[in-house]
């Protein structure tokens, strides 16, 4: 069974998964009318009717000369639609994993309190359970010597989650030689 939809979901919604129950049906008809039929389409259904109602019964577009073996069988579509939401997390530089820093250097202590925000976007079921620790933050200081440098934070998140922004995008840090 092949789902046909009409209209568009609002921009902040997306289809997470689709279940058609049953997913296959039995049809009957003359042999020459059954040849070439690999799927039966549903009648077009408004995609927005699934936002508040997960299980929606549908009718099928049965080709001429063909009928259902069980004409009373109900076909139900279960469409899991979720809203895309954004969420912002606050961090300080001390929360970031520093990599590739020359072992004879350290970041000026006062700068470890510099704050920044990370804004993420994704389906509500993923974003609502997301914790600050789920966003991996890295600061790569490879080839940087003593002095002040403009740097940016690298972020890593799970699939399906999008980083919208890291603000500020860059900041200045001072690398000081160990005494």
Coordinates of N, CA and C in Angstrom, one line a residue:
X1 N 0.9 -1.2 0.0 CA 0.0 0.0 0.0 C 0.9 1.2 0.0
X2 N 0.6 2.2 -0.8 CA 1.4 3.4 -1.0 C 0.5 4.6 -0.6
X3 N 1.1 5.4 0.4 CA 0.4 6.5 1.0 C 0.5 7.7 0.0
X4 N -0.7 8.3 -0.3 CA -0.7 9.6 -1.1 C -1.2 10.7 -0.1
X5 N -0.4 11.8 -0.1 CA -0.8 12.9 0.8 C -1.0 14.1 -0.1
X6 N -1.7 15.1 0.5 CA -1.8 16.4 -0.2 C -1.6 17.5 0.9
X7 N -1.2 18.6 0.4 CA -0.9 19.8 1.3 C 0.5 19.6 1.9
X8 N 1.0 20.6 2.6 CA 2.3 20.5 3.2 C 2.2 20.7 4.7
X9 N 3.1 20.1 5.4 CA 3.2 20.3 6.9 C 3.7 21.7 7.1
X10 N 3.3 22.3 8.3 CA 3.9 23.6 8.6 C 5.5 23.4 8.7
X11 N 6.2 24.5 8.5 CA 7.7 24.4 8.4 C 8.3 23.8 9.6
X12 N 7.7 24.0 10.8 CA 8.3 23.5 12.0 C 7.9 22.0 12.4
X13 N 7.3 21.3 11.5 CA 6.9 19.9 11.7 C 7.6 19.0 10.7
X14 N 7.9 17.8 11.2 CA 8.5 16.8 10.2 C 7.9 15.4 10.5
X15 N 7.9 14.5 9.5 CA 7.4 13.2 9.6 C 8.6 12.4 10.2
X16 N 8.4 11.7 11.3 CA 9.4 10.9 12.0 C 9.3 9.5 11.5
X17 N 8.1 8.9 11.4 CA 8.0 7.6 10.8 C 6.6 7.4 10.3
X18 N 6.4 6.4 9.4 CA 5.1 6.1 8.8 C 4.8 4.6 9.0
X19 N 3.6 4.2 9.5 CA 3.2 2.8 9.5 C 1.9 2.7 8.8
X20 N 1.8 1.8 7.9 CA 0.5 1.5 7.2 C 0.1 0.1 7.7
X21 N -1.1 0.0 8.2 CA -1.5 -1.3 8.8 C -2.8 -1.7 8.2
X22 N -2.9 -2.8 7.5 CA -1.8 -3.7 7.1 C -1.0 -3.0 6.0
X23 N 0.3 -3.4 5.9 CA 1.1 -2.8 4.8 C 0.9 -3.5 3.5
X24 N 0.4 -4.7 3.5 CA 0.0 -5.3 2.2 C -1.4 -5.9 2.3
X25 N -2.0 -5.9 1.1 CA -3.4 -6.5 1.0 C -3.5 -7.5 -0.1
X26 N -4.5 -8.3 -0.1 CA -4.7 -9.2 -1.1 C -5.8 -8.7 -2.1
X27 N -5.5 -8.8 -3.4 CA -6.5 -8.3 -4.4 C -6.9 -9.5 -5.3
X28 N -8.0 -9.3 -5.9 CA -8.4 -10.4 -6.9 C -8.9 -9.7 -8.2
X29 N -8.9 -10.5 -9.2 CA -9.3 -10.0 -10.5 C -8.8 -10.9 -11.6
X30 N -9.1 -10.5 -12.9 CA -8.6 -11.3 -14.0 C -7.1 -11.2 -14.1
X31 N -6.5 -12.3 -14.5 CA -5.0 -12.3 -14.6 C -4.4 -11.1 -15.3
X32 N -5.0 -10.8 -16.5 CA -4.4 -9.7 -17.3 C -4.6 -8.3 -16.7
X33 N -5.6 -8.2 -15.8 CA -5.8 -6.9 -15.0 C -4.9 -6.8 -13.8
X34 N -4.5 -8.0 -13.3 CA -3.6 -8.0 -12.1 C -2.1 -7.8 -12.5
X35 N -1.8 -8.1 -13.8 CA -0.4 -8.0 -14.2 C 0.1 -6.5 -14.1
X36 N 1.2 -6.3 -13.5 CA 1.8 -4.9 -13.4 C 1.3 -4.2 -12.2
X37 N 0.4 -4.7 -11.4 CA 0.0 -4.0 -10.2 C 0.9 -4.5 -9.0
X38 N 1.8 -3.6 -8.6 CA 2.7 -3.9 -7.5 C 2.3 -3.2 -6.2
X39 N 1.5 -2.1 -6.4 CA 1.1 -1.4 -5.2 C -0.3 -0.8 -5.4
X40 N -1.0 -0.6 -4.4 CA -2.3 0.1 -4.4 C -2.2 1.4 -3.6
X41 N -2.6 2.5 -4.2 CA -2.4 3.8 -3.6 C -3.6 4.1 -2.7
X42 N -3.4 4.9 -1.6 CA -4.5 5.4 -0.8 C -5.1 6.5 -1.5
X43 N -6.3 6.8 -1.2 CA -6.9 8.1 -1.7 C -6.1 9.2 -1.0
X44 N -5.8 10.3 -1.7 CA -5.0 11.4 -1.1 C -5.6 11.9 0.2
X45 N -4.8 12.0 1.2 CA -5.2 12.4 2.5 C -4.4 13.7 2.9
X46 N -5.1 14.6 3.6 CA -4.4 15.9 4.0 C -3.4 15.5 5.1
X47 N -2.1 15.8 4.8 CA -1.0 15.5 5.7 C -1.2 16.2 7.1
X48 N -1.9 17.3 7.1 CA -2.1 18.0 8.4 C -3.1 17.4 9.3
X49 N -3.9 16.4 8.7 CA -4.8 15.7 9.6 C -4.1 14.8 10.6
X50 N -2.8 14.5 10.3 CA -2.0 13.6 11.2 C -1.4 14.3 12.4
X51 N -1.4 15.7 12.4 CA -0.7 16.4 13.4 C -1.3 16.1 14.8
X52 N -2.6 16.1 14.9 CA -3.2 15.8 16.2 C -3.8 14.4 16.3
X53 N -3.8 13.7 15.2 CA -4.5 12.4 15.2 C -3.5 11.4 14.5
X54 N -3.0 10.5 15.3 CA -1.9 9.6 14.8 C -2.5 8.5 13.9
X55 N -3.6 7.9 14.3 CA -4.2 6.8 13.5 C -5.3 7.3 12.7
X56 N -5.2 7.3 11.4 CA -6.2 7.8 10.5 C -6.6 6.6 9.5
X57 N -7.9 6.3 9.5 CA -8.3 5.3 8.5 C -8.3 5.9 7.1
X58 N -7.9 5.1 6.1 CA -7.9 5.6 4.7 C -8.6 4.7 3.8
X59 N -9.1 5.2 2.7 CA -9.7 4.4 1.6 C -8.6 4.2 0.5
X60 N -8.8 3.2 -0.3 CA -7.8 2.8 -1.3 C -8.4 3.2 -2.7
X61 N -7.5 3.5 -3.6 CA -7.9 3.7 -5.0 C -7.6 2.4 -5.7
X62 N -8.7 1.6 -5.8 CA -8.6 0.3 -6.4 C -8.8 0.4 -7.9
X63 N -7.8 -0.1 -8.7 CA -8.0 -0.1 -10.1 C -9.2 -0.8 -10.6
X64 N -9.7 -0.4 -11.8 CA -10.9 -1.0 -12.4 C -10.6 -2.5 -12.7
X65 N -11.7 -3.3 -12.4 CA -11.6 -4.7 -12.7 C -10.9 -5.5 -11.6
X66 N -10.5 -4.8 -10.5 CA -9.8 -5.4 -9.4 C -10.6 -5.2 -8.1
X67 N -10.6 -6.1 -7.2 CA -11.3 -5.9 -6.0 C -10.4 -6.5 -4.8
X68 N -10.8 -6.1 -3.6 CA -10.1 -6.6 -2.4 C -10.6 -8.0 -2.1
X69 N -9.7 -8.9 -1.7 CA -10.2 -10.2 -1.3 C -11.0 -10.1 0.0
X70 N -10.7 -9.1 0.8 CA -11.4 -8.8 2.1 C -11.9 -7.4 2.0
X71 N -13.1 -7.1 1.4 CA -13.5 -5.7 1.2 C -13.8 -5.0 2.5
X72 N -14.0 -5.7 3.6 CA -14.3 -5.0 4.9 C -13.0 -4.7 5.7
X73 N -11.8 -5.0 5.1 CA -10.6 -4.8 5.8 C -10.3 -3.2 5.9
X74 N -10.0 -2.8 7.2 CA -9.8 -1.4 7.3 C -8.3 -1.1 7.2
X75 N -7.9 -0.1 6.5 CA -6.5 0.3 6.3 C -6.3 1.5 7.2
X76 N -5.3 1.5 8.1 CA -5.0 2.6 9.0 C -3.6 3.1 8.8
X77 N -3.5 4.4 8.7 CA -2.1 5.0 8.6 C -1.8 5.6 9.9
X78 N -0.6 5.2 10.4 CA -0.1 5.8 11.7 C 1.1 6.6 11.3
X79 N 1.0 7.9 11.4 CA 2.1 8.8 11.0 C 2.6 9.6 12.2
X80 N 3.8 9.4 12.5 CA 4.4 10.1 13.7 C 5.0 11.4 13.2
X81 N 4.3 12.5 13.6 CA 4.8 13.8 13.2 C 5.2 14.5 14.4
X82 N 6.3 15.1 14.4 CA 6.8 15.9 15.5 C 7.2 17.3 15.2
X83 N 7.1 18.2 16.1 CA 7.4 19.6 15.9 C 8.9 19.7 16.1
X84 N 9.5 20.5 15.2 CA 10.9 20.9 15.4 C 11.0 22.1 16.4
X85 N 11.8 21.9 17.4 CA 12.0 23.0 18.3 C 13.5 23.4 18.5
X86 N 13.7 24.6 19.0 CA 15.1 25.0 19.3 C 15.2 25.1 20.8
X87 N 16.5 25.0 21.2 CA 16.8 25.1 22.7 C 18.2 25.6 22.8
X88 N 18.4 26.5 23.8 CA 19.7 27.1 24.0 C 20.3 26.7 25.3
X89 N 21.6 26.4 25.2 CA 22.4 26.0 26.4 C 23.5 27.0 26.7
X90 N 23.7 27.3 28.0 CA 24.8 28.2 28.4 C 26.0 27.4 28.9
X91 N 27.2 27.9 28.4 CA 28.4 27.3 28.8 C 29.4 28.3 29.2
X92 N 30.5 27.9 29.8 CA 31.7 28.7 30.0 C 32.9 28.0 29.4
X93 N 33.9 28.7 29.1 CA 35.1 28.1 28.4 C 35.6 26.9 29.2
X94 N 35.5 26.9 30.5 CA 36.0 25.8 31.3 C 35.3 24.5 31.0
X95 N 34.1 24.5 30.4 CA 33.3 23.3 30.1 C 33.8 22.7 28.8
X96 N 34.7 23.3 28.1 CA 35.2 22.9 26.8 C 36.4 22.0 26.9
X97 N 36.4 20.9 26.1 CA 37.6 20.0 26.0 C 38.7 20.7 25.1
X98 N 39.8 21.0 25.7 CA 40.9 21.7 25.0 C 41.8 20.6 24.4
X99 N 42.0 20.6 23.1 CA 42.9 19.6 22.5 C 44.0 20.3 21.7
X100 N 45.1 19.5 21.6 CA 46.3 19.9 20.9 C 47.0 21.2 21.4
X101 N 46.9 21.4 22.7 CA 47.5 22.6 23.3 C 49.0 22.2 23.6
X102 N 49.9 23.1 23.3 CA 51.3 22.9 23.6 C 51.4 22.6 25.1
X103 N 52.1 21.6 25.5 CA 52.2 21.2 26.9 C 52.9 22.3 27.8
X104 N 53.6 23.2 27.2 CA 54.3 24.2 28.0 C 53.4 25.5 28.2
X105 N 52.1 25.4 27.7 CA 51.2 26.5 27.7 C 50.0 26.2 28.6
X106 N 49.3 27.3 29.0 CA 48.0 27.1 29.6 C 47.1 28.3 29.3
X107 N 45.8 28.2 29.4 CA 44.9 29.3 29.1 C 44.8 30.2 30.3
X108 N 44.9 31.5 30.2 CA 44.8 32.4 31.3 C 43.5 32.1 32.1
X109 N 43.7 31.8 33.4 CA 42.6 31.4 34.3 C 41.4 32.3 34.2
X110 N 41.5 33.6 34.1 CA 40.4 34.5 34.1 C 39.5 34.3 32.8
X111 N 40.1 33.8 31.8 CA 39.4 33.6 30.5 C 38.5 32.3 30.6
X112 N 38.8 31.4 31.5 CA 38.0 30.2 31.6 C 36.6 30.4 32.0
X113 N 36.3 31.6 32.4 CA 34.9 32.0 32.8 C 34.1 32.7 31.7
X114 N 34.8 32.9 30.5 CA 34.1 33.5 29.4 C 32.9 32.6 29.0
X115 N 31.7 33.2 28.8 CA 30.5 32.5 28.6 C 30.2 32.5 27.1
X116 N 29.4 31.5 26.7 CA 28.9 31.4 25.3 C 27.7 30.5 25.3
X117 N 26.9 30.6 24.3 CA 25.6 29.8 24.2 C 25.7 29.0 22.9
X118 N 25.0 27.8 23.0 CA 24.9 26.9 21.9 C 23.4 26.7 21.7
X119 N 22.9 27.0 20.5 CA 21.5 26.8 20.2 C 21.4 25.6 19.2
X120 N 20.5 24.7 19.6 CA 20.3 23.5 18.8 C 18.8 23.4 18.3
X121 N 18.6 22.6 17.2 CA 17.3 22.4 16.7 C 17.1 21.0 16.3
X122 N 15.9 20.5 16.5 CA 15.6 19.1 16.2 C 14.2 18.8 16.6
X123 N 13.8 17.5 16.4 CA 12.4 17.1 16.7 C 12.3 17.1 18.3
X124 N 11.1 17.5 18.7 CA 10.9 17.7 20.1 C 11.3 16.5 21.0
X125 N 11.1 15.3 20.6 CA 11.4 14.2 21.4 C 12.9 14.0 21.6
X126 N 13.7 14.5 20.7 CA 15.2 14.5 20.9 C 15.7 15.7 21.7
X127 N 15.1 16.8 21.4 CA 15.6 18.1 22.0 C 15.2 18.2 23.5
X128 N 14.0 17.7 23.8 CA 13.5 17.8 25.2 C 14.3 16.9 26.2
X129 N 15.0 15.9 25.7 CA 15.8 15.0 26.6 C 17.3 15.3 26.5
X130 N 17.6 16.3 25.7 CA 19.0 16.7 25.5 C 19.5 17.4 26.8
X131 N 20.7 17.0 27.2 CA 21.4 17.7 28.3 C 22.6 18.5 27.8
X132 N 23.1 19.4 28.6 CA 24.3 20.1 28.2 C 25.5 19.2 27.9
X133 N 25.6 18.1 28.6 CA 26.7 17.2 28.4 C 26.6 16.4 27.1
X134 N 25.4 16.4 26.5 CA 25.2 15.7 25.2 C 25.8 16.4 24.0
X135 N 26.1 17.7 24.2 CA 26.7 18.5 23.2 C 28.2 18.5 23.4
X136 N 29.0 17.9 22.5 CA 30.4 17.8 22.7 C 31.1 19.1 22.2
X137 N 31.9 19.7 23.1 CA 32.5 21.0 22.8 C 34.0 20.8 22.8
X138 N 34.7 21.3 21.7 CA 36.1 21.1 21.6 C 36.7 22.5 21.2
X139 N 37.9 22.7 21.7 CA 38.7 23.9 21.3 C 40.1 23.4 20.9
X140 N 40.3 23.4 19.6 CA 41.6 22.9 19.0 C 42.6 24.0 19.0
X141 N 43.7 23.9 19.7 CA 44.7 24.9 19.8 C 46.0 24.5 19.1
X142 N 45.9 23.6 18.1 CA 47.0 23.1 17.4 C 47.8 24.3 16.8
X143 N 49.2 24.2 16.9 CA 50.1 25.2 16.3 C 50.0 26.6 16.9
X144 N 49.2 26.8 18.0 CA 49.1 28.1 18.6 C 50.2 28.3 19.7
X145 N 50.9 29.4 19.6 CA 52.0 29.7 20.6 C 51.5 30.7 21.6
X146 N 52.5 31.0 22.5 CA 52.2 32.0 23.6 C 51.6 33.3 22.9
X147 N 50.6 33.9 23.6 CA 50.0 35.1 23.1 C 48.5 35.0 23.0
X148 N 47.9 36.0 22.4 CA 46.5 36.1 22.3 C 46.1 35.6 20.9
X149 N 45.0 34.8 20.9 CA 44.5 34.2 19.7 C 43.0 34.2 19.6
X150 N 42.5 34.4 18.4 CA 41.0 34.4 18.2 C 40.7 32.9 17.9
X151 N 39.8 32.3 18.7 CA 39.5 30.9 18.5 C 38.0 30.7 18.4
X152 N 37.6 29.6 17.9 CA 36.1 29.2 17.9 C 35.9 27.8 18.4
X153 N 34.8 27.6 19.0 CA 34.4 26.3 19.6 C 33.9 25.3 18.5
X154 N 34.3 24.1 18.5 CA 33.8 23.1 17.6 C 32.7 22.3 18.4
X155 N 31.6 22.0 17.8 CA 30.5 21.3 18.4 C 30.2 20.0 17.7
X156 N 29.9 19.0 18.5 CA 29.5 17.7 17.9 C 28.2 17.3 18.6
X157 N 27.2 16.9 17.8 CA 25.9 16.5 18.3 C 25.5 15.2 17.6
X158 N 24.5 14.5 18.2 CA 24.0 13.3 17.5 C 23.3 13.6 16.2
X159 N 23.1 12.6 15.4 CA 22.4 12.7 14.1 C 21.0 13.2 14.4
X160 N 20.5 14.0 13.6 CA 19.1 14.6 13.7 C 19.0 15.8 14.5
X161 N 20.1 16.2 15.1 CA 20.2 17.5 15.9 C 21.1 18.4 15.1
X162 N 20.6 19.7 14.9 CA 21.3 20.7 14.1 C 21.8 21.8 15.1
X163 N 23.1 22.2 14.9 CA 23.6 23.3 15.6 C 23.1 24.6 14.9
X164 N 22.3 25.4 15.5 CA 21.9 26.7 14.9 C 22.9 27.8 15.1
X165 N 23.5 27.9 16.3 CA 24.5 28.9 16.5 C 25.3 28.6 17.7
X166 N 26.5 29.2 17.7 CA 27.4 29.2 18.9 C 27.8 30.7 19.0
X167 N 27.3 31.3 20.1 CA 27.5 32.8 20.2 C 28.2 33.1 21.5
X168 N 29.3 33.9 21.5 CA 29.8 34.5 20.3 C 30.5 33.4 19.4
X169 N 30.6 33.6 18.1 CA 31.2 32.6 17.2 C 32.7 32.5 17.5
X170 N 33.4 33.6 17.9 CA 34.8 33.5 18.2 C 35.1 34.3 19.4
X171 N 36.2 34.0 20.1 CA 36.6 34.9 21.2 C 38.1 34.8 21.3
X172 N 38.7 35.8 22.0 CA 40.1 35.9 22.2 C 40.5 35.2 23.5
X173 N 41.6 34.4 23.4 CA 42.1 33.8 24.6 C 43.6 34.0 24.6
X174 N 44.1 34.1 25.8 CA 45.6 34.3 26.0 C 46.2 33.0 26.4
X175 N 47.2 32.6 25.7 CA 48.0 31.4 26.1 C 49.3 31.9 26.8
X176 N 49.5 31.3 28.0 CA 50.6 31.8 28.8 C 51.6 30.6 29.0
X177 N 52.9 30.9 29.0 CA 53.9 29.9 29.2 C 53.8 29.4 30.7
X178 N 53.9 28.1 30.9 CA 53.9 27.6 32.3 C 55.2 28.2 33.0
X179 N 55.0 28.5 34.2 CA 56.2 29.1 35.0 C 57.1 27.9 35.5

